[in-house]
Coordinates of C-alpha atoms and ligand atoms in Angstrom, one line a residue:
X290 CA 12.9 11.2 -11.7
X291 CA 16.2 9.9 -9.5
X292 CA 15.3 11.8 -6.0
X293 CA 19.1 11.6 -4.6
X294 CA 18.8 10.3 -0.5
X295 CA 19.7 13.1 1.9
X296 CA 23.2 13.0 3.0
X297 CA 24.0 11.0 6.3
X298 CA 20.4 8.9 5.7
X299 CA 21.0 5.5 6.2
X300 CA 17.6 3.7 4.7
X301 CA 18.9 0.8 7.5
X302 CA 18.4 3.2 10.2
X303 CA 14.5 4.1 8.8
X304 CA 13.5 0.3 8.3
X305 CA 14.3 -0.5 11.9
X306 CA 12.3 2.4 12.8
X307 CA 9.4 1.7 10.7
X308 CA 9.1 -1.7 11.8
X309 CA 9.0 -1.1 15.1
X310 CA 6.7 1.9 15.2
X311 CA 4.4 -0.2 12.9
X312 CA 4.5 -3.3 15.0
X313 CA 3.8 -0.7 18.2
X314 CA 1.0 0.7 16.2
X315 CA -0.5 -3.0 15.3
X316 CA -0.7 -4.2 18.4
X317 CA -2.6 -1.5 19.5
X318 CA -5.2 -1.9 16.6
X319 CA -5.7 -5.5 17.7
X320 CA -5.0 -5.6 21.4
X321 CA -7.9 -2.5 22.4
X322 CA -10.0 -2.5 20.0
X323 CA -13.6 -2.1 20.8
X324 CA -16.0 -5.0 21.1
X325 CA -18.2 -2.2 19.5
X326 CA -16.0 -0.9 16.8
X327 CA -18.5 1.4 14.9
X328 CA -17.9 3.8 12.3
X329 CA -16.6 7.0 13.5
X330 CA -17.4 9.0 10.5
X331 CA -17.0 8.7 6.6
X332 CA -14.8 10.7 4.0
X333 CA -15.3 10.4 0.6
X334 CA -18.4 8.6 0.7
X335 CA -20.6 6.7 3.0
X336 CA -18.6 3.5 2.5
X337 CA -15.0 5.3 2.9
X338 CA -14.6 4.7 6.7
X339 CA -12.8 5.8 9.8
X340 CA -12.7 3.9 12.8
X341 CA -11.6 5.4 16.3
X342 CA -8.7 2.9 15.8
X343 CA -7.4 4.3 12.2
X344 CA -7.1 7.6 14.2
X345 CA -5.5 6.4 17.5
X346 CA -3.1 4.3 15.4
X347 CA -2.2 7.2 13.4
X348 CA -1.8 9.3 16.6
X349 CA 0.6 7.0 18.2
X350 CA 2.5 6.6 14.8
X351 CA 2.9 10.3 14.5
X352 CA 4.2 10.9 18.3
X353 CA 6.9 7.7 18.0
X354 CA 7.9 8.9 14.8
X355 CA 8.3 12.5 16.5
X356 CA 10.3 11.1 19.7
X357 CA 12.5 8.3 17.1
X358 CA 13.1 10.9 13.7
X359 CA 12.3 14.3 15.6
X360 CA 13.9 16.2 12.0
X361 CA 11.6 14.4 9.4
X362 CA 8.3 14.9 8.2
X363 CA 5.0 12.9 8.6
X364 CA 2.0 12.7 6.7
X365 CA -0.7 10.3 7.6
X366 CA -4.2 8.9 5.7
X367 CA -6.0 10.3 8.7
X368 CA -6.1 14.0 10.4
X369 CA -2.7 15.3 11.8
X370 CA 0.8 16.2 10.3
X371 CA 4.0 17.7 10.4
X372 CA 6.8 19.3 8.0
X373 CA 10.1 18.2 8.4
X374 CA 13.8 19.6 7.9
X375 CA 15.5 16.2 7.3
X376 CA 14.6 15.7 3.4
X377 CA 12.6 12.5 4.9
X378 CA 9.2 12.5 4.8
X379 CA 7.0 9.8 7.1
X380 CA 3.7 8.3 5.0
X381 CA 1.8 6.2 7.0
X382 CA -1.2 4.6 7.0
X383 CA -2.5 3.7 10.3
X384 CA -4.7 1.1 9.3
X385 CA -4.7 -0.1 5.2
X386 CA -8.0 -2.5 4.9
X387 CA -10.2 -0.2 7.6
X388 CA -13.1 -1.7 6.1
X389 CA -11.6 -5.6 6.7
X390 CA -10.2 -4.3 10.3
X391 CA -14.1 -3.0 11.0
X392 CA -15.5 -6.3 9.4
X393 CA -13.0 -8.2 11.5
X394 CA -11.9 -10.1 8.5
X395 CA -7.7 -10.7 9.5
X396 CA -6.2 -8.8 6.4
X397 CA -5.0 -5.3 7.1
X398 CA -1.6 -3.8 7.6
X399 CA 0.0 -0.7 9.2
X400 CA 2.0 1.0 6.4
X401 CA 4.8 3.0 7.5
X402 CA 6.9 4.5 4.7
X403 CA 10.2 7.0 5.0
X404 CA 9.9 9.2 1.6
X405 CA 12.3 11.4 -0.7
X406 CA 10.9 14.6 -2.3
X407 CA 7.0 15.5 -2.0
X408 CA 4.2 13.1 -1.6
X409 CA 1.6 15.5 -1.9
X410 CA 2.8 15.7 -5.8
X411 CA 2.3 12.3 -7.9
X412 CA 5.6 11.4 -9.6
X413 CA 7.7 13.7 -7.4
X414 CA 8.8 11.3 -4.7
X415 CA 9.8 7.6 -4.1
X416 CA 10.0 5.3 -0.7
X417 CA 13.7 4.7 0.9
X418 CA 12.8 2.7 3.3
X419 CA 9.2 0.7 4.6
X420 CA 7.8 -2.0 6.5
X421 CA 3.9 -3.4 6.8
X422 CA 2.8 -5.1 9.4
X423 CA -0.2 -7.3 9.5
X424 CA -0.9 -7.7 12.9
X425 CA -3.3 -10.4 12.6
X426 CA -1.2 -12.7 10.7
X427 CA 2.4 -11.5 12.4
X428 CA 4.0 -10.7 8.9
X429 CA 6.7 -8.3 8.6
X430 CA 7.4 -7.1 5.2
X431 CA 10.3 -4.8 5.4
X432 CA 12.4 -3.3 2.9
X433 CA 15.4 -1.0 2.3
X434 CA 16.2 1.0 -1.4
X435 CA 18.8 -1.2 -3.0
X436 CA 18.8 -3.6 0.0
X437 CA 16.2 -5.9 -0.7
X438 CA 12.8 -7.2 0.8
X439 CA 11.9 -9.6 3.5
X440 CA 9.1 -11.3 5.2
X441 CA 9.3 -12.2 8.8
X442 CA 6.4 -13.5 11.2
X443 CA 8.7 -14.3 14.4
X444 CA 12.3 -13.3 15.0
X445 CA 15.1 -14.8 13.6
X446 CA 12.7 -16.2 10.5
X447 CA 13.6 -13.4 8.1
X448 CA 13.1 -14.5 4.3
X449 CA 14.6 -12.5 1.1
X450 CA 11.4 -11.9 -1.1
X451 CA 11.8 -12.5 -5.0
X452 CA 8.5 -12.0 -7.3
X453 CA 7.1 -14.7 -9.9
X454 CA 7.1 -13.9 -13.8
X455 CA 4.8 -16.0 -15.0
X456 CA 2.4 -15.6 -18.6
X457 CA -0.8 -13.3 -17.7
X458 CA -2.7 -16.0 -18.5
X459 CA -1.5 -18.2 -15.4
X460 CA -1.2 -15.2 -13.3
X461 CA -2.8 -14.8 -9.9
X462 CA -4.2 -10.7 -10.3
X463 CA -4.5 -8.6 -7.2
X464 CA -7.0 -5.7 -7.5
X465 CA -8.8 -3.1 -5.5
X466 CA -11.9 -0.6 -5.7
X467 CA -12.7 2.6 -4.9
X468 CA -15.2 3.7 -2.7
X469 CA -17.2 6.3 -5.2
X470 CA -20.0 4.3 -6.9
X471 CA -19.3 5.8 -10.6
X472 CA -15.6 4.8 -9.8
X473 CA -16.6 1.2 -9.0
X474 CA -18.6 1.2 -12.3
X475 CA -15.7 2.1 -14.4
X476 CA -13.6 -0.6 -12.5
X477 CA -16.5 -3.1 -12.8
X478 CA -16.1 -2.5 -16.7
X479 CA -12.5 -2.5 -16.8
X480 CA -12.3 -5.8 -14.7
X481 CA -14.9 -7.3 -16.7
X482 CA -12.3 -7.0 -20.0
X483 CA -9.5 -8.2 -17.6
X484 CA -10.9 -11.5 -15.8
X485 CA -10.7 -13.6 -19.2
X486 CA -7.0 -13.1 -19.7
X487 CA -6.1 -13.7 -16.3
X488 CA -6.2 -17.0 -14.4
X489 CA -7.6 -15.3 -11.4
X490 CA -8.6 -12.0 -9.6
X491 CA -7.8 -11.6 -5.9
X492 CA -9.5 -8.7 -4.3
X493 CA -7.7 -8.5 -0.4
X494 CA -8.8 -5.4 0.1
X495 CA -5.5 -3.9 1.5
X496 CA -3.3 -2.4 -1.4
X497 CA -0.4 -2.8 1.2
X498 CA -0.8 -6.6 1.7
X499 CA -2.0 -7.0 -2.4
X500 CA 2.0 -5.4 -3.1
X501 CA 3.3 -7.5 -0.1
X502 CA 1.8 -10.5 -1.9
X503 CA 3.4 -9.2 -5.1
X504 CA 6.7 -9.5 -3.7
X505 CA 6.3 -13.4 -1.9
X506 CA 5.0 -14.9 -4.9
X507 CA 1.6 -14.9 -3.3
X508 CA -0.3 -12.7 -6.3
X509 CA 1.8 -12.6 -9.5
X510 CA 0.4 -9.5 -10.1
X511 CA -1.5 -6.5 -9.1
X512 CA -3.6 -3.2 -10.4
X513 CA -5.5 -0.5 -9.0
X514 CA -6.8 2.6 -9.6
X515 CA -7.2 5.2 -6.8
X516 CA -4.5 4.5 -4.7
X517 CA -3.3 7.4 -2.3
X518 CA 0.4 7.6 -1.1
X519 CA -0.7 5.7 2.1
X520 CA -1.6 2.8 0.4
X521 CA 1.1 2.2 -1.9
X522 CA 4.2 4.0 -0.1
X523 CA 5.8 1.2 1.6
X524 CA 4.2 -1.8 -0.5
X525 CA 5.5 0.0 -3.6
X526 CA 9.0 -0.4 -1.7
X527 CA 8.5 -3.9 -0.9
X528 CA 7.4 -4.8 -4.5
X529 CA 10.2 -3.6 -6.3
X530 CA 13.1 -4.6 -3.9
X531 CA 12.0 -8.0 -4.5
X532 CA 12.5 -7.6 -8.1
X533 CA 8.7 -6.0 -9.2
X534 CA 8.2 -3.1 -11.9
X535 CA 5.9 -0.6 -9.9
X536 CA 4.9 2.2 -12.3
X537 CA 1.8 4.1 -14.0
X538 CA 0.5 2.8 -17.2
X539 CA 3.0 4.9 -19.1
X540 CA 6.0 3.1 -16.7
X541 CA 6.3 6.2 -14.9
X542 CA 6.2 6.1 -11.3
X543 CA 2.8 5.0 -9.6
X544 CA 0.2 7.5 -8.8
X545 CA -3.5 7.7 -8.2
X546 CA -4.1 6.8 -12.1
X547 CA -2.8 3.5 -11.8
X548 CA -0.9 1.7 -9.9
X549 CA 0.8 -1.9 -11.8
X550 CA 2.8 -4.0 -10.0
X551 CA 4.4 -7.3 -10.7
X552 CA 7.5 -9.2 -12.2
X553 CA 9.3 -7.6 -15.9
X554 CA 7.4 -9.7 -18.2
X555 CA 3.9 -9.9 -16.5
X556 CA 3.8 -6.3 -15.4
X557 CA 4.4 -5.7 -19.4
X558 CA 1.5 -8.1 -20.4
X559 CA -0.9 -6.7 -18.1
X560 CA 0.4 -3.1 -18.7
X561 CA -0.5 -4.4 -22.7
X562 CA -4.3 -5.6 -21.9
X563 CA -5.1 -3.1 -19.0
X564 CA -4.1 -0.4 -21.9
X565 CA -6.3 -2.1 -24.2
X566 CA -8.9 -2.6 -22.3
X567 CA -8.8 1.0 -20.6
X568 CA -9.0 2.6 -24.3
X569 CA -12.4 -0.1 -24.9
X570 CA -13.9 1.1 -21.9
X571 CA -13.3 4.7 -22.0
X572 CA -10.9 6.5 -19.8
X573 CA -13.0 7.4 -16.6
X574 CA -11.8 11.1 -16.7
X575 CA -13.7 11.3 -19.8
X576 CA -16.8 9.7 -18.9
Ligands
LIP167 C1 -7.9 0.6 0.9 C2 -6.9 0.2 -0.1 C3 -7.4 -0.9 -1.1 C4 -8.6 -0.3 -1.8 C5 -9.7 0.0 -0.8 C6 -9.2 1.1 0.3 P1 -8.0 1.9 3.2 O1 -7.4 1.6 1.8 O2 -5.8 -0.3 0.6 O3 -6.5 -1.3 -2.0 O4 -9.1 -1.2 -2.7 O5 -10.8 0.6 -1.4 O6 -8.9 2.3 -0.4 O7 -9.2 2.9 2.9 O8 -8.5 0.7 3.8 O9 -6.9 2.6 3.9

């Protein structure tokens, strides 16, 4: 589905946006937060947490976003949102990695995305312009639709993004888990068919940074299951400007199903084996 751009949208305009806000919104998640960062409460389970810092970064993001893009919509991981009249839609993810961030482990990223059509529909929308911000680290990722993807840690340093393509059997494989425990059975199994055909499984625990890596040559490629619009908006972006296929395991666009990212011919090989090994293990739904 080719979502057209609303006319007079200039994706240049929304990058520079979203890497600001983002880089507002990291420093705050590093400069105050708590020496006694607890849990604040739990969502889907008693490992899926929130932090009083996922929410106050969400609640900045949503009030710069309001004063910078006043005519677009906004929709957030955490509580709070707003319908637009633009035909640009906000998805942000205050904090991607909250359980790293409350660990204190430096890998997380503020995901801030500027969307076309509805993310609240898998398959009906796609990212125009993104940027994540790893405030630990100082990495930029930022990219436009059809103008590229870069990586910046201080200004003036920006760097075009291209992916690898390597054989899946020398490929460095990204991956992520869910936080229900029959979920992270099924993905135990399914990694389990995986790990021998890869060189390598990486599990960063930020789907954000995992498609970030994608795109620097850092992972050569990347799966998950589970993935919410948060997590994969602005990464998906990223990914594919520097020269990833990001879709489903039927090439479709990514959803909560699956999410595949990584250069033509290794996104095809793993697309190959992760069928395979999905169809030996059982698809979850049916379990
Ligand atoms: C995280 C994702 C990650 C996944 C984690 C978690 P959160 O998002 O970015 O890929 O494996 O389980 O869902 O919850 O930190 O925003």
């Amino acid at each position: 589905m080719t979502i057209p751009l609303p006319e007079g949208i200039d994706p240049r305009v929304l990058v520079a946006v979203a890497e600001q806000v983002a880089v507002e919104a990291g420093r705050l998640i590093v400069d105050e937060r708590p020496p006694d960062l607890g849990v604040a409460e739990t969502k889907s389970s008693a490992t899926d947490v929130v932090t009083v810092m996922d929410q106050r970064s969400q609640d900045l993001l949503l009030t710069r976003l309001a004063e910078l893009r006043p005519q677009d919509g906004f929709a957030g991981e955490e509580r709070g949102g707003r319908a637009g009249s633009s035909g640009i839609t906000w998805v942000v993810d205050p904090i991607d990695g909250t359980v790293n961030y409350l660990y204190g482990i430096p890998a997380y990223a503020v995901s801030v995305a500027a969307v076309v059509g509805d993310p609240s529909t898998a398959g009906a929308w796609r990212p125009v312009a993104g940027a994540v911000v790893n405030p630990v680290t100082g990495e930029r990722f930022t990219a436009t639709l059809g103008g590229g993807a870069r990586r910046a840690v201080r200004d003036g340093d920006a760097r075009t993004l291209r992916v690898t393509d390597t054989e899946l059997g020398l490929a460095l494989c990204g991956t992520g888990f869910g936080y229900d425990a029959e979920r992270r059975r099924w993905q135990g199994e399914v990694l389990a068919g995986l790990l021998p055909r890869v060189r390598d499984i990486r599990r960063l625990g930020s789907a954000a940074l995992d498609l970030c890596r994608v795109a620097d040559g850092s992972l050569d490629v990347y799966y998950e299951r589970g993935l919410n619009p948060w997590d994969m908006a602005a990464g998906w972006l990223v990914a594919a400007e520097a020269g990833a296929l990001v879709t489903d395991l039927d090439g479709g666009h990514p959803t909560d199903t699956m999410t595949l990212a990584g250069g033509p011919a290794v996104h095809r090989a793993l697309g190959s084996v992760l069928g395979e090994v999905v169809a030996h293990v059982g698809r979850e739904i049916d379990r």
